Coordinates of C-alpha atoms and ligand atoms in Angstrom, one line a residue:
Chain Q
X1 CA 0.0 0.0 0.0
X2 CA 1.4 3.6 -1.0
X3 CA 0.3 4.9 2.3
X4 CA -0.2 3.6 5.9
X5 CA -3.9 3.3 6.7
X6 CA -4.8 3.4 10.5
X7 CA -8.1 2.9 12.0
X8 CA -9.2 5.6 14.5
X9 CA -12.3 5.3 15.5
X10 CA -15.2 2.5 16.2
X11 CA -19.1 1.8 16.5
X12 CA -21.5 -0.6 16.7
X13 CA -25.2 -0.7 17.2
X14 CA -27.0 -3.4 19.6
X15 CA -27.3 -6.2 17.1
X16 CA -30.5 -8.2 17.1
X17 CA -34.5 -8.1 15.5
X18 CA -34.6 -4.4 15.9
X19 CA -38.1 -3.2 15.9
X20 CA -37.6 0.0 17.6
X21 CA -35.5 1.7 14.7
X22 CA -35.7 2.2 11.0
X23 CA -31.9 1.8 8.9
X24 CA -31.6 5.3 9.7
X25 CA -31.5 5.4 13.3
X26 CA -29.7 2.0 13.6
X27 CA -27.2 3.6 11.6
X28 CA -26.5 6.5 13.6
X29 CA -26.0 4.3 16.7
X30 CA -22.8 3.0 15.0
X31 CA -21.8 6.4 13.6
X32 CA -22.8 8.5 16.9
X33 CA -20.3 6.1 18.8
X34 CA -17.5 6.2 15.9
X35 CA -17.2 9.8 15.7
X36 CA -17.0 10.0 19.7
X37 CA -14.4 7.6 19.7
X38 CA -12.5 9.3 17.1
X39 CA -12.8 12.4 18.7
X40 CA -13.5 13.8 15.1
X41 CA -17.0 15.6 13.9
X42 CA -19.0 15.4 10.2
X43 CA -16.7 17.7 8.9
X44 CA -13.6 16.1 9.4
X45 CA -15.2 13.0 6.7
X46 CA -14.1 13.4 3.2
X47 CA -15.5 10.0 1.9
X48 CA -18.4 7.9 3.7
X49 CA -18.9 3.8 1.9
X50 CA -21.7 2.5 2.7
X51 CA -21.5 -1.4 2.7
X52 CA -25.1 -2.7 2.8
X53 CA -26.6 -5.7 0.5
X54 CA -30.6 -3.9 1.6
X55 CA -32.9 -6.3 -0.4
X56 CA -34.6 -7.9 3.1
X57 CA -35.6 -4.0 4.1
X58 CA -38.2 -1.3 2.9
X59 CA -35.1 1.2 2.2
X60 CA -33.7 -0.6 -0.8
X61 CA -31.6 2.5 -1.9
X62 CA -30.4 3.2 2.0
X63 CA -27.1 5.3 1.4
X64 CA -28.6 8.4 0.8
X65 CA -31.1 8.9 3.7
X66 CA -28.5 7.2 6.4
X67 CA -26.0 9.9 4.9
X68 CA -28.5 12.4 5.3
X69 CA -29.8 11.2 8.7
X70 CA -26.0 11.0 9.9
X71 CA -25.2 14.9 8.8
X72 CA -23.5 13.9 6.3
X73 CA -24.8 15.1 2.9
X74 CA -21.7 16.1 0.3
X75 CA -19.3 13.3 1.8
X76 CA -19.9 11.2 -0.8
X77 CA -22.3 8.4 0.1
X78 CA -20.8 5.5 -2.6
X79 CA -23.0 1.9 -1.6
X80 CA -20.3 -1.2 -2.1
X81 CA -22.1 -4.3 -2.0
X82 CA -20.3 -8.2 -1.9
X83 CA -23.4 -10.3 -0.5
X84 CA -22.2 -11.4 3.5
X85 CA -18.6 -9.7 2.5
X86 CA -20.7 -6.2 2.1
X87 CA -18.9 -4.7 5.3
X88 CA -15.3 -5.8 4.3
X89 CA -15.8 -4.5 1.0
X90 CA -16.9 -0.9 2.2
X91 CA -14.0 -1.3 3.9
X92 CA -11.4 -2.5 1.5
X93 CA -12.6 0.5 -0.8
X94 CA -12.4 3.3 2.0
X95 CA -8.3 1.8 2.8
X96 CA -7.7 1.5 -0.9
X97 CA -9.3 5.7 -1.2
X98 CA -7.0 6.5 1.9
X99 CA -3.6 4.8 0.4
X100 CA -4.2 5.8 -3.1
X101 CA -3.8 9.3 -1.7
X102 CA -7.3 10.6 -3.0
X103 CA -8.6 11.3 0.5
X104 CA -7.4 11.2 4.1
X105 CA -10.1 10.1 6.3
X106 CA -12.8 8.1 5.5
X107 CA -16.0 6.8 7.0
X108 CA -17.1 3.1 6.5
X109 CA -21.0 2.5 7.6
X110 CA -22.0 -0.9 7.5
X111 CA -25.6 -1.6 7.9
X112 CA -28.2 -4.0 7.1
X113 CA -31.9 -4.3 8.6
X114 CA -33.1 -7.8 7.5
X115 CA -36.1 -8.6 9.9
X116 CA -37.9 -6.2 7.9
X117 CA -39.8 -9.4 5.8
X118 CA -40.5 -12.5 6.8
X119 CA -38.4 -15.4 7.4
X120 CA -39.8 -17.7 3.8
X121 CA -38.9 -14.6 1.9
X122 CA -35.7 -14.1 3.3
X123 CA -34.6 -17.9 2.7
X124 CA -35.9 -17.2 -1.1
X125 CA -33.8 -14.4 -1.3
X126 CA -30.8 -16.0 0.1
X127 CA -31.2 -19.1 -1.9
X128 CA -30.4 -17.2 -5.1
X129 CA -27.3 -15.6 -3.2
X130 CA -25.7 -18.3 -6.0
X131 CA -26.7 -18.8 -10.0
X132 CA -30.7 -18.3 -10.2
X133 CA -31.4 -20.5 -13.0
X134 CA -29.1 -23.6 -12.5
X135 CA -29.2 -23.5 -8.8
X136 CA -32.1 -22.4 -7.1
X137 CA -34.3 -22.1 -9.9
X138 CA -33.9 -25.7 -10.6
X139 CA -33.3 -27.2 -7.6
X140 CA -34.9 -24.8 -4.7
X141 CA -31.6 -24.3 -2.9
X142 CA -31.4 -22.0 0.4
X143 CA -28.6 -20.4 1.8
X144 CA -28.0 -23.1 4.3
X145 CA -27.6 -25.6 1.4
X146 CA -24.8 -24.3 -0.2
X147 CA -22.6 -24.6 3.3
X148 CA -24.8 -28.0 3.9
X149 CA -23.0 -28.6 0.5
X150 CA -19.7 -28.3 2.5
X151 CA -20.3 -29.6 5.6
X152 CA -21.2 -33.0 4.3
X153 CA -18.5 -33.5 2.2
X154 CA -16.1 -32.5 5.2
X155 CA -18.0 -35.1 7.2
X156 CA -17.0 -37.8 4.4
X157 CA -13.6 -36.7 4.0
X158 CA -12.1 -35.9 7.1
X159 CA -14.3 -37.4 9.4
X160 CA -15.9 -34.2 11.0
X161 CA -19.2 -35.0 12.9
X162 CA -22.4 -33.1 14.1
X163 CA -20.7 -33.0 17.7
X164 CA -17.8 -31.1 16.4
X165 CA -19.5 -28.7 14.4
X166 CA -22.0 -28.1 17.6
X167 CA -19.2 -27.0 19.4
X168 CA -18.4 -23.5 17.5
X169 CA -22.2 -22.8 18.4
X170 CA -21.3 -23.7 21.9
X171 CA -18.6 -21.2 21.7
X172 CA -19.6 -18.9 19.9
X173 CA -22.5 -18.4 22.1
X174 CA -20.6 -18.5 25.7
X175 CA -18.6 -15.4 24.3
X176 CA -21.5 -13.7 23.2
X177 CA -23.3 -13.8 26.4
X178 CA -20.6 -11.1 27.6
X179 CA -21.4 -8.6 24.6
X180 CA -24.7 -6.5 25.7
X181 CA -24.6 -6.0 22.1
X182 CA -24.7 -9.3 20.9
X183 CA -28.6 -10.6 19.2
X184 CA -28.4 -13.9 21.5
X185 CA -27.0 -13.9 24.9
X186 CA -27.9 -17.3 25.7
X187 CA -25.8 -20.1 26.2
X188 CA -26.1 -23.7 24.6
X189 CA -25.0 -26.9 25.0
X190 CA -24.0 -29.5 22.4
X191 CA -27.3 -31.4 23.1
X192 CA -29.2 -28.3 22.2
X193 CA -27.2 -28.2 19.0
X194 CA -27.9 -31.2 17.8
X195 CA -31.3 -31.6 19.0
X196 CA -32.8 -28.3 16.6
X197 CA -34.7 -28.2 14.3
X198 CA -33.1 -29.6 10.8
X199 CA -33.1 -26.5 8.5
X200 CA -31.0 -28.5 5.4
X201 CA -29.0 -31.5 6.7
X202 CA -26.9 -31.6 8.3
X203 CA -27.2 -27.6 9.4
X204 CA -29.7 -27.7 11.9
X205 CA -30.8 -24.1 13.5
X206 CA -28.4 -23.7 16.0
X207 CA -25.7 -24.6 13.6
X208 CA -26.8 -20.8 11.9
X209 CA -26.4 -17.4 12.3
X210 CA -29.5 -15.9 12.8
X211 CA -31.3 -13.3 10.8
X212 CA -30.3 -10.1 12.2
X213 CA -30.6 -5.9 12.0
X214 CA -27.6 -3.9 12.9
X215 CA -24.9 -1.6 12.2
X216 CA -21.6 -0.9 13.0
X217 CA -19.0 2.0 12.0
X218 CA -15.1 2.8 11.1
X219 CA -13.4 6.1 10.9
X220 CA -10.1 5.5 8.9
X221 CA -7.3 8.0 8.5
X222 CA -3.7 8.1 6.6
X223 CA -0.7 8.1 8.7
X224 CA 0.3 11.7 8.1
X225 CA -3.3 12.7 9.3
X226 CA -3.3 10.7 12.3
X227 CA 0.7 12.0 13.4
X228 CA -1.1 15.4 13.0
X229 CA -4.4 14.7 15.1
X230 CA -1.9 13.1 17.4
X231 CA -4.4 10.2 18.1
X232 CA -2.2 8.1 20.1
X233 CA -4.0 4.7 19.6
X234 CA -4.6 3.5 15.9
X235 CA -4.6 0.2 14.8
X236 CA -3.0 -0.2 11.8
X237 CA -4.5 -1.8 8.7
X238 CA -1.4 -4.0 7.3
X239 CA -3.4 -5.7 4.6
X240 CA -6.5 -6.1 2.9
X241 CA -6.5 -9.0 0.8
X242 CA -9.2 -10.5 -1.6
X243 CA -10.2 -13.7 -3.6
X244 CA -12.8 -15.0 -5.4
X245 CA -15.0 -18.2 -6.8
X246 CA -17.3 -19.5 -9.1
X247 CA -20.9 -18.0 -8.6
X248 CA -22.4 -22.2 -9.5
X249 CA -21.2 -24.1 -6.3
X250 CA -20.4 -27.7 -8.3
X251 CA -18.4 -25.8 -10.5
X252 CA -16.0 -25.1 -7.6
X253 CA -14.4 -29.1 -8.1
X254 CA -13.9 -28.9 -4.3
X255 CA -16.0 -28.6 -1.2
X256 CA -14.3 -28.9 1.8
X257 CA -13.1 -25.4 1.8
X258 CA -13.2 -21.9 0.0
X259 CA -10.8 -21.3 -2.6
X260 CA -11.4 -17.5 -2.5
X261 CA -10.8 -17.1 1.4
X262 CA -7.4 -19.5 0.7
X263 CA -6.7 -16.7 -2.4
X264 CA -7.6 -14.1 -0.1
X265 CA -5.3 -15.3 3.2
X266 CA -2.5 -15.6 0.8
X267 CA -2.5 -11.7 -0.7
X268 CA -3.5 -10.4 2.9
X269 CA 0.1 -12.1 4.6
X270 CA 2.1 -11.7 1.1
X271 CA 1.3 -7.8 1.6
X272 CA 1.4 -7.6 5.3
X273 CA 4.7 -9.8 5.7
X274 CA 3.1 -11.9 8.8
X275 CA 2.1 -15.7 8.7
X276 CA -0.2 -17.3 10.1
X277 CA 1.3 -18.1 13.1
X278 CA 1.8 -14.5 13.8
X279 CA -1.8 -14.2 14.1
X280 CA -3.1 -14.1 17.5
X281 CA -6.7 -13.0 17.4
X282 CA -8.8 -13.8 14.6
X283 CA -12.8 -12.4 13.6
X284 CA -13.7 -15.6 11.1
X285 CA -16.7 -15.6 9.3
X286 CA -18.8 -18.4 11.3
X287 CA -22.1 -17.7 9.5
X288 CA -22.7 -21.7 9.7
X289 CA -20.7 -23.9 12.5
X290 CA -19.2 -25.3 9.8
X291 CA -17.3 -22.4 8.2
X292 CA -15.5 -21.7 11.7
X293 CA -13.9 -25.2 10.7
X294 CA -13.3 -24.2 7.4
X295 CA -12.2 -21.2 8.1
X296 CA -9.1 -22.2 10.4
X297 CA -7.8 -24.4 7.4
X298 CA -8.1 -21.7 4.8
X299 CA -6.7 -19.2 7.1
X300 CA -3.5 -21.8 7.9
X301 CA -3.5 -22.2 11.3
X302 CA -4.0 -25.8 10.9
X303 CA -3.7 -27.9 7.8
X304 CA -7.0 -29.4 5.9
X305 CA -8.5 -31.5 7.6
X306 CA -7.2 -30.3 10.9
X307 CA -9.9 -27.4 11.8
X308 CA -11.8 -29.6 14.5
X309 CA -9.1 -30.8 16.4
X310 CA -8.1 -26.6 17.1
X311 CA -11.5 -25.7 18.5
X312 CA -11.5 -29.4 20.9
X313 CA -8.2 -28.4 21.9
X314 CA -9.4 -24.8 22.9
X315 CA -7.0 -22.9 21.1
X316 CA -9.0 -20.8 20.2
X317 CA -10.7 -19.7 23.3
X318 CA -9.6 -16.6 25.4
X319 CA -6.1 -16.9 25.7
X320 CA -5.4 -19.4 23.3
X321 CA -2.7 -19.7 20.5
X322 CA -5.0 -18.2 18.2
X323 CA -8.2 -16.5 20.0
X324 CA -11.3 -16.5 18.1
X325 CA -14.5 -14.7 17.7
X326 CA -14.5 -13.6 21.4
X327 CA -17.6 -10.9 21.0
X328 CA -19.8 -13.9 19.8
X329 CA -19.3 -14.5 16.2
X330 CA -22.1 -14.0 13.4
X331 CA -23.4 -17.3 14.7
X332 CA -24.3 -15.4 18.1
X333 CA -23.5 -11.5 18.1
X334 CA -25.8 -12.0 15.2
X335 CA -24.7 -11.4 11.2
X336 CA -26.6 -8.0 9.7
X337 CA -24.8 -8.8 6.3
X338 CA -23.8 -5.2 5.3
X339 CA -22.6 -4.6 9.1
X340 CA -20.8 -8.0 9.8
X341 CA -17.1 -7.1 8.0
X342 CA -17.3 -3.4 9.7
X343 CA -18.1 -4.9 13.0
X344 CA -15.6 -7.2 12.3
X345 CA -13.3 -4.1 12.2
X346 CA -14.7 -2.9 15.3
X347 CA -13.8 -6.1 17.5
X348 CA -9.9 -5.9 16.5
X349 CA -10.2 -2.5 17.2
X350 CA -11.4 -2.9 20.8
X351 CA -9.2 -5.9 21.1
X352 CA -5.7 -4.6 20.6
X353 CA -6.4 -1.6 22.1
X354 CA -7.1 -3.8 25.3
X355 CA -10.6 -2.6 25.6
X356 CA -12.5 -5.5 25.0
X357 CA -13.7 -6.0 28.8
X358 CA -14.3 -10.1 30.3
X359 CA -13.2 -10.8 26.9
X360 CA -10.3 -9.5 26.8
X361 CA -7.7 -11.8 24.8
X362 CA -3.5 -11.5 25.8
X363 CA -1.5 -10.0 23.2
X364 CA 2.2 -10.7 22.6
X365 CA 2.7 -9.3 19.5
X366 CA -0.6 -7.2 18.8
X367 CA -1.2 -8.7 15.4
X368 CA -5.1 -9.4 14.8
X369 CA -7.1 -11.0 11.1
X370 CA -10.1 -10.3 9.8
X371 CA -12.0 -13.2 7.2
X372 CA -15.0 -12.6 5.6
X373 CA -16.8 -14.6 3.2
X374 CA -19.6 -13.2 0.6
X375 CA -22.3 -15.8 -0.9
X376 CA -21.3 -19.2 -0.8
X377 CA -17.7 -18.4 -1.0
X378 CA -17.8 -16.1 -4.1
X379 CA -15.9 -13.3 -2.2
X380 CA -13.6 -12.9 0.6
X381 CA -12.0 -10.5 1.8
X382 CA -9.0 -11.4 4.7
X383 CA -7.2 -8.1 6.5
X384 CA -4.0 -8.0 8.8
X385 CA -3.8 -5.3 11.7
X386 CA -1.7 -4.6 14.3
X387 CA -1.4 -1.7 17.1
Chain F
X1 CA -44.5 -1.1 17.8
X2 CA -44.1 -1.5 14.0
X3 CA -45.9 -1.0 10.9
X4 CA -47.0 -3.0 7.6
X5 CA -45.2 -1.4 4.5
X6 CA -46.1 -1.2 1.3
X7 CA -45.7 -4.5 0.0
X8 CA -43.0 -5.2 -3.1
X9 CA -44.6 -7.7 -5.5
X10 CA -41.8 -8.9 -7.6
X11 CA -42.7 -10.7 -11.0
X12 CA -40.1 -11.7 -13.1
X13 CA -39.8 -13.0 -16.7
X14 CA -36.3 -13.9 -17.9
X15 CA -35.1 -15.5 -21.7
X16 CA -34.1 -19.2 -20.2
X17 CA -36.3 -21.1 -22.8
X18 CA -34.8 -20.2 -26.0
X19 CA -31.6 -19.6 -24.7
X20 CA -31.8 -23.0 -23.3
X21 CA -34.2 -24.8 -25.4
X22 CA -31.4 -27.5 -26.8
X23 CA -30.8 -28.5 -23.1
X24 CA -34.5 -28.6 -22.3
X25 CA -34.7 -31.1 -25.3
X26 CA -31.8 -33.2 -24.4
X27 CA -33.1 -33.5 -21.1
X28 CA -36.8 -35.1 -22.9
X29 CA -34.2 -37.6 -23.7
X30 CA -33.0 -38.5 -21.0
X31 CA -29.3 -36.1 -21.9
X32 CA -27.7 -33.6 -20.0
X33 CA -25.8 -31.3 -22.0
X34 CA -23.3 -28.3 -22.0
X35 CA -22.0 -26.7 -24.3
X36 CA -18.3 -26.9 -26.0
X37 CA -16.8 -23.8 -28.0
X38 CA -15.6 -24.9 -31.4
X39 CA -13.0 -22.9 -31.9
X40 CA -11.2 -23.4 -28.3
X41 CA -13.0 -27.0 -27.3
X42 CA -14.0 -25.9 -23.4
X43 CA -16.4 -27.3 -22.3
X44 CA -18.8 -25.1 -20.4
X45 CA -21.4 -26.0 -17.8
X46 CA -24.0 -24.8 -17.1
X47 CA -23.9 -24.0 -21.0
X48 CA -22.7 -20.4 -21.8
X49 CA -23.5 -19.0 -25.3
X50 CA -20.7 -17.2 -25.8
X51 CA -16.6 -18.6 -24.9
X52 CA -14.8 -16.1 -22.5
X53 CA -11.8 -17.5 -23.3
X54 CA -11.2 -17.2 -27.3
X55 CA -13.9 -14.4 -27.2
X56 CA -15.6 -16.5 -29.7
X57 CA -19.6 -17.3 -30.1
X58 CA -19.4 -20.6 -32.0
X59 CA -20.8 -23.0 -29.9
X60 CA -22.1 -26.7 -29.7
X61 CA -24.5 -28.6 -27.5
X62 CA -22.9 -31.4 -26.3
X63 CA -23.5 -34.5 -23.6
X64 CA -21.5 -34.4 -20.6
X65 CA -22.1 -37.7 -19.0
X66 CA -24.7 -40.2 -18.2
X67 CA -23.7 -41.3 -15.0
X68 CA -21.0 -40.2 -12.4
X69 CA -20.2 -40.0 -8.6
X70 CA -22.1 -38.3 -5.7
X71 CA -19.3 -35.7 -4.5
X72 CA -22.1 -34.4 -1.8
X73 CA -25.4 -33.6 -0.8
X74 CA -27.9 -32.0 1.8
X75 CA -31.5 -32.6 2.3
X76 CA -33.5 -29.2 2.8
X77 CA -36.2 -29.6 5.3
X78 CA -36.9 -25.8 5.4
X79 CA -37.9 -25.3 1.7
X80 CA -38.1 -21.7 0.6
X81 CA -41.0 -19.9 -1.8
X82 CA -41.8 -21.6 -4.8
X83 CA -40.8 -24.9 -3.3
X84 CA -43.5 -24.9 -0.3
X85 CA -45.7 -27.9 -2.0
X86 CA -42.7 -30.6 -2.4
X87 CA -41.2 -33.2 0.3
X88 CA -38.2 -32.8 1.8
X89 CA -35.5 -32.8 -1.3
X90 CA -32.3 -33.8 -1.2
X91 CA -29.5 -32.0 -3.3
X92 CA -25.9 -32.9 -4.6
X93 CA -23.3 -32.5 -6.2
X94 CA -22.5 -35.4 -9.2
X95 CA -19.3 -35.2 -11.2
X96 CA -19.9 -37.2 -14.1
X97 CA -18.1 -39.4 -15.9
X98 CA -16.7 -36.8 -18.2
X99 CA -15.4 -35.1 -15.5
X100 CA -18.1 -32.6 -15.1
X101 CA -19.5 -31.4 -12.0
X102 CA -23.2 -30.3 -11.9
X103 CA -26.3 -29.5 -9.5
X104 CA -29.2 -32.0 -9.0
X105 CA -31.4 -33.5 -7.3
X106 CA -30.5 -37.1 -5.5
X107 CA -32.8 -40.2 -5.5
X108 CA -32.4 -43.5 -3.4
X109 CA -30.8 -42.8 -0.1
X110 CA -27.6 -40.3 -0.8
X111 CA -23.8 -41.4 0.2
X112 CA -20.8 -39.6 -0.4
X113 CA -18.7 -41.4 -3.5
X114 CA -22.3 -43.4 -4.5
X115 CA -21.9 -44.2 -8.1
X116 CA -25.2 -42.9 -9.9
X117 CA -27.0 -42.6 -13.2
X118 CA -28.6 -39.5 -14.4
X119 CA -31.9 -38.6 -15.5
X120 CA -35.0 -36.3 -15.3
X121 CA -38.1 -35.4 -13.8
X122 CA -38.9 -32.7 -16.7
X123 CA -38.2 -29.8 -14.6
X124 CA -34.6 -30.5 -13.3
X125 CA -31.4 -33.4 -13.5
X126 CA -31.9 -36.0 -11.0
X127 CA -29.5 -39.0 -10.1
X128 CA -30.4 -42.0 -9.0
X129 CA -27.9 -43.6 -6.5
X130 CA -27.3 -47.0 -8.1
X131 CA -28.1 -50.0 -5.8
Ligands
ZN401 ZN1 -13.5 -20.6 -27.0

């Protein structure tokens, strides 16, 4: 990158079924709370991205009136959108703005509001988060399908079971009842896991993210800019790499991994310079139990095959080699499409600045990843930070 | 504490048919089939009318298999709109035995690495998982 990107500032809405707020005010919980942890005001913004994939809520077009709502009309609202990768993409393009030299600080909102229909229409419109014709069309897939797709083969090959997978949602959702912001606070138990409801086999409903409304927000600034705010505390953006796959799943030739979050991993510690046993705290993209698997073999921490045997060994709990999703991952903190790579931003942020509370992970080296996955593993986008 | 808005009826029509009216027909006949470029011989599926590759649009319907191996599968118990009035399905993944992979629908009870044959039920590809 031509010039050092640092994050200096953070928000994040309660995540959950927000029936109390429209996008608008759910955004400004996320903005309010960035620009007070930034320190800096509208005017300071010369570039807001909006990452938000809208088609579950009446505000289809919502980057205008949240830009409007936020004070922030003639800052450039420009709407990014990479399906569940929406919030890494917003901000991938507000670092790439800041280290091309075109602006100094930027604003990344990432919001989605998805309660806003009902549940069948939200599966129908997830289900053609592949090809229309050849997938769903034909065959009536649903967004759980396509990781289904996955899971099963993983099952076959390596021999991953139910049990295993059940215990990312059992994880996932002990962290999460320390975040007041997280959708569910509740804890489970493997048993409860695998005792829910079948949604497509083998996912069953605690094996899912839930459908969720919320927002989150990043202020970004070049290097120069922050020396001469003096803001004492960024977190550095090292890398922001990206990788891509086949929109038909059987095309892929593969399932028991993503080739674009392996394409991804690779650019992001090629550019950064760290590997990934530098990495000590890690946001993966858990949107099904199974992709927390996954997403510790495309990532390298372990080799293929290898991803259950991390998470049984607790390594990455608090204070393991390689902490992991400790505000509750999108299984539990909840997974508002367009907000989950922002808030993904957020949590690093909170983390190696040592503010991140009962969950509060030891840092040796301060170096902290990012992985998010759009659509069934058409996009990813994987970033390196460090304080 | 919240409101009914305006609903958004979306109605859609899209070209498929006579794009796809050869593999429509082959599948009458119990063939599944892609399509190959002539000028650069890949072999694309789901068929593509035009080749990426040599920028060409000179292309032929062709078979890709008859039978094949089940790579994986899930069986979707919460079916979305549209497919409301069916049983539980099962879907997989079958590369065939021309090496192509492809989406359908599984019948007999689904393994991973089940040989299987394919067919049709007029609407989509099935495979039958052979006994
Ligand atoms: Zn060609």
């Amino acid at each position: 990158m031509d010039r050092k990107v640092g994050i200096v500032g953070v928000g994040m809405s309660k995540f959950g079924r927000r029936n109390d707020v429209t996008v608008r005010e759910l955004s400004w919980e996320a903005v309010k709370e960035a620009f007070e942890d930034s320190g800096l005001t509208q005017k300071d913004i010369q570039l807001t991205v909006i990452g938000s994939t809208a088609y579950r809520g009446t505000e289809i077009y919502p980057a205008p009136p949240v830009s409007e709502y936020c004070g922030l009309v003639g800052k450039s609202p420009l709407r990014v959108e990479a399906a569940c990768a929406t919030g890494s993409s917003a901000v991938f393009t507000a670092v790439n703005a800041i280290a091309s030299g075109m602006v100094d600080i930027a604003l990344v909102i990432g919001v989605d509001k998805m309660t806003e229909v009902d549940t069948a229409t939200s599966l129908a419109i997830g289900g053609r988060g592949g090809n229309y014709y050849w997938e769903f069309h034909m065959y009536g897939t649903t967004f759980p399908t396509y990781y289904a797709l996955y899971a099963t083969r993983h099952m076959s090959l390596f021999g991953t079971t139910e049990e295993d997978m059940a215990l990312a949602a059992v994880k996932a959702h002990k962290y999460a009842s320390y975040n007041e912001k997280a959708h569910f606070r509740n804890k489970v138990t493997v048993e409860d896991v695998l005792k829910s409801r079948v949604i497509s086999w083998p996912i069953k409903l605690l094996d899912s993210s839930p459908i969720s409304d919320g927002a989150a927000a990043a202020i970004l600034a070049s290097e120069e800019k922050i020396r001469e705010l003096k803001i004492d505390t960024p977190v550095w953006v090292r890398a922001m790499g990206y990788g891509s796959d086949t929109s038909y799943i059987a095309a892929r030739g593969e399932w028991t991994g993503l080739n674009a979050a392996r394409e991804a991993a690779y650019m992001a510690y090629k550019v950064s310079g760290y590997t990934p046993h530098d990495i000590e705290y890690a946001t993966v993209h858990d949107c099904f139990t199974i992709a927390e698997i996954m997403a510790y073999e495309d990532l390298g921490f372990v080799e293929k095959g290898k991803g259950t045997a991390l998470l049984r060994e607790g390594q990455t709990e608090k204070d393991g080699k390689v902490a992991v999703n400790l505000f509750g991952g999108l299984k539990a903190k909840g997974h508002p499409l367009g907000a989950t790579g922002v808030a993904m931003v957020y949590e690093i942020t909170k983390q190696l600045r040592e503010e991140a509370g009962p969950v509060q992970h030891s840092f040796k080296k301060y170096v902290a990843l990012s992985h998010n996955v759009g659509g069934t593993g058409h996009y990813a986008f994987v970033g390196v930070y460090s304080r | 504490m919240v409101m009914d808005g305006i609903p958004l009826v979306m109605k859609y029509t899209f070209p498929a048919e006579d794009l796809y009216r050869p593999f429509w027909e082959g599948l009458k006949r119990g063939e599944v089939l892609g399509t190959r470029c002539k000028r650069c011989n890949t072999l694309y599926f789901p068929p593509q009318r035009d080749c990426p590759k040599c920028m060409g649009s000179d292309m032929e319907w062709v078979g890709v298999g008859k039978s094949g191996e089940l790579m994986t599968y899930s069986i979707v118990e919460q079916k979305p709109q549209g497919f409301e009035n069916y049983d539980k399905y099962t879907i997989g993944i079958v590369r065939t035995e021309k090496g192509v992979n492809l989406m359908c629908w599984v019948v007999g009870t689904p393994k991973v690495g089940a040989k299987v044959s394919l067919s049709s039920d007029g609407h989509r590809v099935l495979c039958e998982v052979k006994a």
